[in-house]
GROMACS .gro file of C-alpha atoms in nm:
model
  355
    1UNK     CA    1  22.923   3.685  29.977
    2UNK     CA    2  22.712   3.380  30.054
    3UNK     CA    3  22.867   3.103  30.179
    4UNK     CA    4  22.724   2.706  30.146
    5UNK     CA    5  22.330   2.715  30.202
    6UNK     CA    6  22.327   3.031  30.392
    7UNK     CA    7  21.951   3.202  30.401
    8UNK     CA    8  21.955   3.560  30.304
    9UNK     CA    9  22.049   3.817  30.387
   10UNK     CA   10  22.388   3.707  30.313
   11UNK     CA   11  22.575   3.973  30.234
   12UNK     CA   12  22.943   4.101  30.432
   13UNK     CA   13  22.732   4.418  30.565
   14UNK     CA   14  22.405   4.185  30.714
   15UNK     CA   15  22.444   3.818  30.717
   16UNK     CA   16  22.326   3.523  30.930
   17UNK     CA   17  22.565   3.329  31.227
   18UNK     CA   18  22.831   3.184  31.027
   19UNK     CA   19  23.230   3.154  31.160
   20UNK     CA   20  23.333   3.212  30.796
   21UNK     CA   21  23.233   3.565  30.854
   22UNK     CA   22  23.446   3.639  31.159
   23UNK     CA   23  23.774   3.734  31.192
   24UNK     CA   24  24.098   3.534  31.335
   25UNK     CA   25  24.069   3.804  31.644
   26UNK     CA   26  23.731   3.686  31.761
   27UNK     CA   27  23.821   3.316  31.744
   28UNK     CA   28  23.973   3.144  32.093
   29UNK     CA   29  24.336   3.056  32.035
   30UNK     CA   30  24.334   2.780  32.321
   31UNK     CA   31  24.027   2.628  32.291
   32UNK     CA   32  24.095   2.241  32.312
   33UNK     CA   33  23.801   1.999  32.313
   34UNK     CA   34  23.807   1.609  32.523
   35UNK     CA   35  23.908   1.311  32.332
   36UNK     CA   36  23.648   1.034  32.273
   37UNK     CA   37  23.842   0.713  32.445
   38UNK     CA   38  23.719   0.536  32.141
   39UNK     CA   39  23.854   0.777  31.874
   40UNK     CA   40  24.201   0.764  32.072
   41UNK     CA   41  24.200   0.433  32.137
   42UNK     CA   42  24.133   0.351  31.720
   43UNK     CA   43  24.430   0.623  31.623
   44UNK     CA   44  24.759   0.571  31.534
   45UNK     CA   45  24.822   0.934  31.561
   46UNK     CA   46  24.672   1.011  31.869
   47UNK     CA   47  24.902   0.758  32.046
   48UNK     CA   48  25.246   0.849  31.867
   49UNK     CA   49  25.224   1.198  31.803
   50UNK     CA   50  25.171   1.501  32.048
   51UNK     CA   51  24.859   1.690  32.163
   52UNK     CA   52  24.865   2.060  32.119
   53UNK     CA   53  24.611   2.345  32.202
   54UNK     CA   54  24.425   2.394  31.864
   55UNK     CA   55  24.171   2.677  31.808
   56UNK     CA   56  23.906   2.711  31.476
   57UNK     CA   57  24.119   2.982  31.353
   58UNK     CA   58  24.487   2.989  31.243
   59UNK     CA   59  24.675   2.822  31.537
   60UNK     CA   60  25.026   3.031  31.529
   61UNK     CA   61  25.353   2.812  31.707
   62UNK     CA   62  25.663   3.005  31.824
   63UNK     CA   63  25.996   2.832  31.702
   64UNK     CA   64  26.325   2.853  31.793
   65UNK     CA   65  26.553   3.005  31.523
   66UNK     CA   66  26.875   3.094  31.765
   67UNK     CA   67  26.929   2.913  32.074
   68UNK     CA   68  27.126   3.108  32.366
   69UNK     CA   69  27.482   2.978  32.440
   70UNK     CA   70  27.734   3.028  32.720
   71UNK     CA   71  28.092   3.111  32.698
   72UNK     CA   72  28.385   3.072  32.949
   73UNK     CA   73  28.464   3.454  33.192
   74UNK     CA   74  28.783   3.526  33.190
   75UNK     CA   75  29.123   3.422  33.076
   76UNK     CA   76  29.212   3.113  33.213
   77UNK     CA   77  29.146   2.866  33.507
   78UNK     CA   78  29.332   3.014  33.827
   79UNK     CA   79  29.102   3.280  34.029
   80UNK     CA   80  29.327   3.571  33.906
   81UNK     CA   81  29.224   3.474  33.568
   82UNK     CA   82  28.852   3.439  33.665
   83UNK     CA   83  28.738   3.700  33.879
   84UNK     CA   84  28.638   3.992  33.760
   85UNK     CA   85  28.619   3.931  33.440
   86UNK     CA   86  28.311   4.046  33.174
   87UNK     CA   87  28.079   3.772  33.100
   88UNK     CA   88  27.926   3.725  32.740
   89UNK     CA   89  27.633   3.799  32.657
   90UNK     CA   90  27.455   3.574  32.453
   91UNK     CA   91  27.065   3.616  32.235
   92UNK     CA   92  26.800   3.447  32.080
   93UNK     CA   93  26.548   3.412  31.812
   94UNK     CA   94  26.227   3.313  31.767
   95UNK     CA   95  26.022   3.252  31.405
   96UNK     CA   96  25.692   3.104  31.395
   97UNK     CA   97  25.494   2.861  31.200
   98UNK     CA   98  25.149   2.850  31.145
   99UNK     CA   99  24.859   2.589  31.022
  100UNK     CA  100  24.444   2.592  31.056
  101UNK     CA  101  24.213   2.277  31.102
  102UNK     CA  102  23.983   2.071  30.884
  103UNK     CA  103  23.641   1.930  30.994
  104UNK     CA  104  23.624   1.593  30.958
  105UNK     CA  105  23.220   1.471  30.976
  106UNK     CA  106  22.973   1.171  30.873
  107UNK     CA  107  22.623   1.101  30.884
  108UNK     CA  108  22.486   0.734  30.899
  109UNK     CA  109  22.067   0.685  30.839
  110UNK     CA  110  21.877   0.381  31.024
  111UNK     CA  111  21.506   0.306  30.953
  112UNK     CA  112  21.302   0.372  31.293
  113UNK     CA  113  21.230   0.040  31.299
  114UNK     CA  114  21.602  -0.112  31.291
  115UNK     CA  115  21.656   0.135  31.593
  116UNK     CA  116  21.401   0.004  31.759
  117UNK     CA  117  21.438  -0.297  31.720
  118UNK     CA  118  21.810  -0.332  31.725
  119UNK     CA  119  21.877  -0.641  31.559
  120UNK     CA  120  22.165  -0.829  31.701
  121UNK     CA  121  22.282  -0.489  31.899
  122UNK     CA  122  22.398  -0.388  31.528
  123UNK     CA  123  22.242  -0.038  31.601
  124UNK     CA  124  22.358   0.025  31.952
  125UNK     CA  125  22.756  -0.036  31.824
  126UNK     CA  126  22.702   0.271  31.557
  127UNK     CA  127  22.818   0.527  31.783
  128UNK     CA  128  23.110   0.317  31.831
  129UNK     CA  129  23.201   0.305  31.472
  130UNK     CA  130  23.197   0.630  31.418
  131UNK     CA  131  23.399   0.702  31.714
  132UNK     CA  132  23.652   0.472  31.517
  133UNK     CA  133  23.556   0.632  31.194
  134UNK     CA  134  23.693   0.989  31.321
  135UNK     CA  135  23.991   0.795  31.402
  136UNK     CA  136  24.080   0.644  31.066
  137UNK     CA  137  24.007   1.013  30.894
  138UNK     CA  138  24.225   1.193  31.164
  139UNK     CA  139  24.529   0.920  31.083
  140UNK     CA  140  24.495   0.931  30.747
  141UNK     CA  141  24.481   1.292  30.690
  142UNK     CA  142  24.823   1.329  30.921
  143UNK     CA  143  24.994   0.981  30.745
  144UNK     CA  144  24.894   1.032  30.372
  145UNK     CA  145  24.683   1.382  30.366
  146UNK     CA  146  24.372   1.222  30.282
  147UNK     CA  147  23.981   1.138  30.332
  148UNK     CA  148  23.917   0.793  30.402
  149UNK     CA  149  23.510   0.776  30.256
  150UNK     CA  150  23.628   0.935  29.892
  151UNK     CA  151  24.044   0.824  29.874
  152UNK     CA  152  24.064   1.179  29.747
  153UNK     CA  153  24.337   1.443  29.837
  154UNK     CA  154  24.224   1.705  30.179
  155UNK     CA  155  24.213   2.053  30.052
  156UNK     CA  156  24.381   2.344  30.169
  157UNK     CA  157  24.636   2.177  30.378
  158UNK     CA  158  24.952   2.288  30.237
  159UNK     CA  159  25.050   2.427  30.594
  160UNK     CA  160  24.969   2.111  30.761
  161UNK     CA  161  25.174   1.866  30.600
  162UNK     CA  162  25.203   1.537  30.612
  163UNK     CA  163  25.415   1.208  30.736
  164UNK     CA  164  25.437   1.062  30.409
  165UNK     CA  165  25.557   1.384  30.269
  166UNK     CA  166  25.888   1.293  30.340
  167UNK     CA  167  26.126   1.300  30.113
  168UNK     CA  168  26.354   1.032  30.312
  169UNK     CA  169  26.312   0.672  30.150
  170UNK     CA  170  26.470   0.315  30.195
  171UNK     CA  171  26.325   0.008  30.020
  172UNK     CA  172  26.270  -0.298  30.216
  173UNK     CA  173  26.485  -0.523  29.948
  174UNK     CA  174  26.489  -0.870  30.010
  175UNK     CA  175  26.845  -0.858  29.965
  176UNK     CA  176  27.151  -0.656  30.067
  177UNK     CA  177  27.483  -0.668  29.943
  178UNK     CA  178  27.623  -0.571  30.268
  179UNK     CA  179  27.388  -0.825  30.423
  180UNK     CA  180  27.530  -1.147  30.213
  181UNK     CA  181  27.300  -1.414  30.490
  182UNK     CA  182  27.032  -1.338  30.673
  183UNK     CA  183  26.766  -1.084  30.662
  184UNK     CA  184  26.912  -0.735  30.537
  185UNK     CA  185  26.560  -0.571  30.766
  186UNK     CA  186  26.769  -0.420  31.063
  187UNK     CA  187  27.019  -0.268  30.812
  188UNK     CA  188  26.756  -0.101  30.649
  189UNK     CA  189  26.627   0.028  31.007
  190UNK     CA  190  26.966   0.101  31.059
  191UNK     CA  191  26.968   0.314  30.741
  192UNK     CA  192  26.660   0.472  30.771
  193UNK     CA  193  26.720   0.571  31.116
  194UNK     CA  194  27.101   0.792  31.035
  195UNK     CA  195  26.889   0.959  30.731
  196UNK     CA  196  26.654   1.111  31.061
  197UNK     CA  197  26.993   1.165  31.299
  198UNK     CA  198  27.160   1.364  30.997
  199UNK     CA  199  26.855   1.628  31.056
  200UNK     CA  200  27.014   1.644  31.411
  201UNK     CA  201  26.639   1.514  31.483
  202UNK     CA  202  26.592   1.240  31.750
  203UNK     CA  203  26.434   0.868  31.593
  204UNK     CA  204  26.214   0.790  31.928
  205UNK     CA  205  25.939   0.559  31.758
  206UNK     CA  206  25.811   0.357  31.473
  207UNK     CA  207  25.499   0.283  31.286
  208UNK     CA  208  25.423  -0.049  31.163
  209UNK     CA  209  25.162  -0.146  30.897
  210UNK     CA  210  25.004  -0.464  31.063
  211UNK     CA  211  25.032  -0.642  30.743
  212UNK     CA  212  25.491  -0.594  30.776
  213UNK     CA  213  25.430  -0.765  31.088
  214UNK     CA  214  25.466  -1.131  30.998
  215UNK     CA  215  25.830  -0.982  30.813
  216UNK     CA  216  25.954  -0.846  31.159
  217UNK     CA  217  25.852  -1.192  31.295
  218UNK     CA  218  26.024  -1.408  31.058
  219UNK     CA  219  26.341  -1.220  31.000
  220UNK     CA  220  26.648  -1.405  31.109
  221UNK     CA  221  27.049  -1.334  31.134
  222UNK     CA  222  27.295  -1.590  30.961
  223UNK     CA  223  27.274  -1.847  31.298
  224UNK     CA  224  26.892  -1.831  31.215
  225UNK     CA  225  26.822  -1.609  31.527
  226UNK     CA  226  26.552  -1.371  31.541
  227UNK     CA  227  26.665  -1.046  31.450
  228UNK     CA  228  26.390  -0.894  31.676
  229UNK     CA  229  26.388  -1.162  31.933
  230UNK     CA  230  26.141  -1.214  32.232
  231UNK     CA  231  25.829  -1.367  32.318
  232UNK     CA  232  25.593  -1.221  32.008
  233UNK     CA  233  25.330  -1.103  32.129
  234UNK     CA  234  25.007  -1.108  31.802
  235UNK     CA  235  24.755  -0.921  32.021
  236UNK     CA  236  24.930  -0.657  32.094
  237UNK     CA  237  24.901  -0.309  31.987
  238UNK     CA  238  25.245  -0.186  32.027
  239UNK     CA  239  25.579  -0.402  32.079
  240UNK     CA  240  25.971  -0.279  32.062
  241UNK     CA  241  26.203  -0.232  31.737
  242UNK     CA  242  26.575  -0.212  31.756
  243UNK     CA  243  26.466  -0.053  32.140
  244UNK     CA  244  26.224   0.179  32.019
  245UNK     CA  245  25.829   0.144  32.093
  246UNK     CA  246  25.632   0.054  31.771
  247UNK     CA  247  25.315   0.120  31.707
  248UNK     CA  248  25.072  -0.043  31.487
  249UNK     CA  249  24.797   0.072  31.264
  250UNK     CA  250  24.661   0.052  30.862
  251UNK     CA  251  24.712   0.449  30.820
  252UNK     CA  252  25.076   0.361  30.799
  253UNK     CA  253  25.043   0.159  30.444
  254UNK     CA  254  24.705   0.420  30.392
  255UNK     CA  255  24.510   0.113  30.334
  256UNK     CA  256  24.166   0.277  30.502
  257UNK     CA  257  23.854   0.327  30.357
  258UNK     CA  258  23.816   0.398  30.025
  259UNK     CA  259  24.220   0.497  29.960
  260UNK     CA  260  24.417   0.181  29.813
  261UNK     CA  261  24.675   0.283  29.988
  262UNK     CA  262  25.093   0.287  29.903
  263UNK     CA  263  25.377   0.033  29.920
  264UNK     CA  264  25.455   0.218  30.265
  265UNK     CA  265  25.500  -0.075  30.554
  266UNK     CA  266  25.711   0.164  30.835
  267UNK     CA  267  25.746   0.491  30.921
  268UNK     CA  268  26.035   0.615  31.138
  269UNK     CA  269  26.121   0.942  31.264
  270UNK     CA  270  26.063   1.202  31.571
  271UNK     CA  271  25.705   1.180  31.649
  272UNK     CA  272  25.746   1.514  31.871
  273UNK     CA  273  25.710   1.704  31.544
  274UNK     CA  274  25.401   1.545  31.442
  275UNK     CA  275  25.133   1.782  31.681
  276UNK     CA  276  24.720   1.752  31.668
  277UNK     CA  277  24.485   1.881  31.818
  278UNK     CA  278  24.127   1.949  31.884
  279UNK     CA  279  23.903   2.304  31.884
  280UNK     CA  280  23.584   2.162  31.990
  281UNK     CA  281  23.517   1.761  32.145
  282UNK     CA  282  23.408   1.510  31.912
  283UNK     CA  283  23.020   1.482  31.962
  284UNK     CA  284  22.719   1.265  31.813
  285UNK     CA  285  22.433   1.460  31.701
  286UNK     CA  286  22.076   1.244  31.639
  287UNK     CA  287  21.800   1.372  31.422
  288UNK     CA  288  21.448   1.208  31.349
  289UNK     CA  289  21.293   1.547  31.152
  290UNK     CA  290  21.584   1.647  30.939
  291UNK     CA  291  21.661   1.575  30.611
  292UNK     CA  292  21.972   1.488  30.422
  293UNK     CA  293  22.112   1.535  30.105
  294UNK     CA  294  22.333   1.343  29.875
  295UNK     CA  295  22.363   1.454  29.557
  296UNK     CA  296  22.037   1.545  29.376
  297UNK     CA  297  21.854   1.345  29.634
  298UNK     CA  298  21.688   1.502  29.950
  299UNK     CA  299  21.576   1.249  30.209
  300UNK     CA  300  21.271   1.340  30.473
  301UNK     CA  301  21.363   1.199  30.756
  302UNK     CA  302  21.031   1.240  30.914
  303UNK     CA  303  20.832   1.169  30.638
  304UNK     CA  304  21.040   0.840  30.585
  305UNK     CA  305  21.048   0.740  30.964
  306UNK     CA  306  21.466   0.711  30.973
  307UNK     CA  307  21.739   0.811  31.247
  308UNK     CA  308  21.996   0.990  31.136
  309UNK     CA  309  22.343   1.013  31.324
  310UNK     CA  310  22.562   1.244  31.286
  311UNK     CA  311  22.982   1.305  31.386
  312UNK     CA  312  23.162   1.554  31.352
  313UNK     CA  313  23.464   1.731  31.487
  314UNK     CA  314  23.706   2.047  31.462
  315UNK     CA  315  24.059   1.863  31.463
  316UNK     CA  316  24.429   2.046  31.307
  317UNK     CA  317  24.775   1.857  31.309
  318UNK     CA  318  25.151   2.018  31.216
  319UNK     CA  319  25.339   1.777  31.068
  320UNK     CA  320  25.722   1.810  30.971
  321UNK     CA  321  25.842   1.550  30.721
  322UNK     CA  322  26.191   1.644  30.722
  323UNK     CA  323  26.182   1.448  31.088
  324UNK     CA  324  26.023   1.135  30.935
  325UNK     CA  325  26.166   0.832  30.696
  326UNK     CA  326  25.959   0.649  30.507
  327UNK     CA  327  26.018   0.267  30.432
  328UNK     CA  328  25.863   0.124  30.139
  329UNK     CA  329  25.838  -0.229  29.979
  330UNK     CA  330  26.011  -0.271  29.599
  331UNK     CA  331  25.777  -0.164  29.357
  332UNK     CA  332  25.655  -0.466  29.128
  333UNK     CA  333  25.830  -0.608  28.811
  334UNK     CA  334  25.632  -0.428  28.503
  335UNK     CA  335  25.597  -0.665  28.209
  336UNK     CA  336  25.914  -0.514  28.015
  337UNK     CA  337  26.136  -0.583  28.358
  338UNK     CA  338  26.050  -0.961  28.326
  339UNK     CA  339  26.101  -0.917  27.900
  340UNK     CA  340  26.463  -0.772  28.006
  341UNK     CA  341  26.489  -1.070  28.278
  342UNK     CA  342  26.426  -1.294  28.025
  343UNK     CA  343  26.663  -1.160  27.774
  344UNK     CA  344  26.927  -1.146  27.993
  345UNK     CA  345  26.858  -1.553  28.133
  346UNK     CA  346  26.874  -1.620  27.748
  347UNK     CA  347  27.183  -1.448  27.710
  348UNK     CA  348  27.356  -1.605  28.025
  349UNK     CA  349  27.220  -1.955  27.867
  350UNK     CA  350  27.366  -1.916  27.496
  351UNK     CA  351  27.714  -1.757  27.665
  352UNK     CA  352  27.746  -2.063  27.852
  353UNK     CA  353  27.684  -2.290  27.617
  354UNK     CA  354  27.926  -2.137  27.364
  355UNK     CA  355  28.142  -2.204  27.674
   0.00000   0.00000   0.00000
């Protein structure tokens, strides 16, 4: 078959240099590519979760189904009862799981002369927002399983999975009945926190939408003391929550690019089960004699004197969302929650002036 603007021939017996065409057995299982500073530096993901080898084909993990054990030798706790004696024999079992990466890419057009010319540096700090740009896509295809320039769902990652995925909710109430003064926010941590221990998972960091930030801040016990005391620190990147790091970063609400987002402010959970990783680096590619489509429209980039830049890279993540909770804002009054509000108020009001 022909695959996506492939010249002829371009048929399975004589085709032209494409990957689609090869099988899993000719593609490197360990090929790993080096991190842009800039894309890491931009990611949420890169700097919570872990960095596995990734290859273009299926990457295939082993995982442990049966763990060996030990048992006591003998019969007792003298030596007679000891030596000698038969010891156990104990197995194991391994299953595996499997995923396969995406290619994340972007191309940005300049006018020869605005590369010349460089007004205000504005051209020279491209390459620097797309290094950023691969770092938004890469955190909000692992957070919500999205593309950042269209909003719209990423296809074919069913074996990926994804942090918001989880099925493990609290809502960040305002109020707690078992919190009668003062903010109810580190019982909620609290709760969110035994839903990941009851997986026998370990809770080792959080991730903070910047915009919860002033809540952490301004929550206070009954003695209006911080709840998460210390020196606050607004520049900083990453702080400490009930002793555990926390990160910050917009993929956590999904509020990047063209996505609106969710009512998602935290995410808590074992970040050792959210892997990524990279088959090939992440690279700039510049063209002055290309052209570009978009749509119906071709663009000449010769014939119109314009740069085009181009990133791309070959990036695959394994996320489980069983080891993840997800802690979400109340969703907002609909108009026939305030007509019930109302009703009730009304009620209250005639009840107690009967009384």
């Amino acid at each position: 078959m022909a695959f996506q603007n492939e010249l002829p021939p371009n048929t399975a017996a004589r085709h032209q240099g494409r990957m689609a065409y090869l099988d899993d057995r000719f593609l490197p299982r360990t090929v790993l590519g080096p991190l842009w500073e800039q894309a890491q530096e931009s990611s949420l993901v890169m700097r919570l979760g872990q960095r596995v080898p990734v290859s273009y084909g299926e990457t295939v993990m082993p995982v442990s189904a049966v763990e060996p054990e030990v048992g006591q030798v003998g019969t007792g706790t003298s030596f007679a009862e000891r030596e000698g004696h038969v010891k156990p024999v104990t197995g194991v079992a391994w299953g595996h799981t499997s995923f396969a990466p995406i290619k994340l890419a972007g191309i940005i057009t300049v006018s020869e002369e605005f590369s010349n010319i460089d007004p205000q540096g504005l051209n020279s700090t491209l390459q620097t927002k797309l290094a950023n740009a691969i770092g938004r896509g890469v955190d909000l295809a692992v957070f919500h399983g999205r593309r950042p320039d269209t909003g719209g769902e990423l296809l074919g990652i069913e074996q990926n999975g994804f942090v918001a995925k989880t099925t493990k909710k609290i809502e960040l109430a305002d109020k707690d009945p078992r919190v009668p003064a003062g903010s109810p926010l580190r019982q909620q941590l609290i709760d969110g926190w035994e839903l990941v221990a009851n997986e026998r998972l370990n809770m080792n960091a959080w991730a903070v939408d910047p915009l919860f930030r002033p809540k952490l801040v301004a929550a206070m016990d009954p003695q209006g003391r911080a709840l998460f005391g210390g020196e606050v620190d607004l520049a900083a990147q990453r702080s400490s929550l009930l002793g555990l790091p926390a990160e910050y970063g917009r993929a956590v609400s999904g509020q990047v690019g063209t996505y609106a987002g969710d009512r998602c402010r935290i995410f808590g959970g074992d970040w050792s089960r959210c892997l990524f990783g990279f088959a090939d680096a992440v690279r700039i590619k510049k063209s002055t004699e290309g052209v570009v489509t978009v749509g119906d429209q071709t663009v000449n980039l010769w014939q119109t004197n314009q740069v085009a830049l181009l990133i791309e890279v070959t990036f695959g993540w394994l996320v489980d969302p069983r080891a993840f909770v997800k802690f979400e804002l109340p969703a907002p009054a609909t108009a026939a929650d305030s007509e019930d509000s109302t009703t009730t108020s009304s009620s209250r009001s005639r009840r107690s002036t009967a009384a």
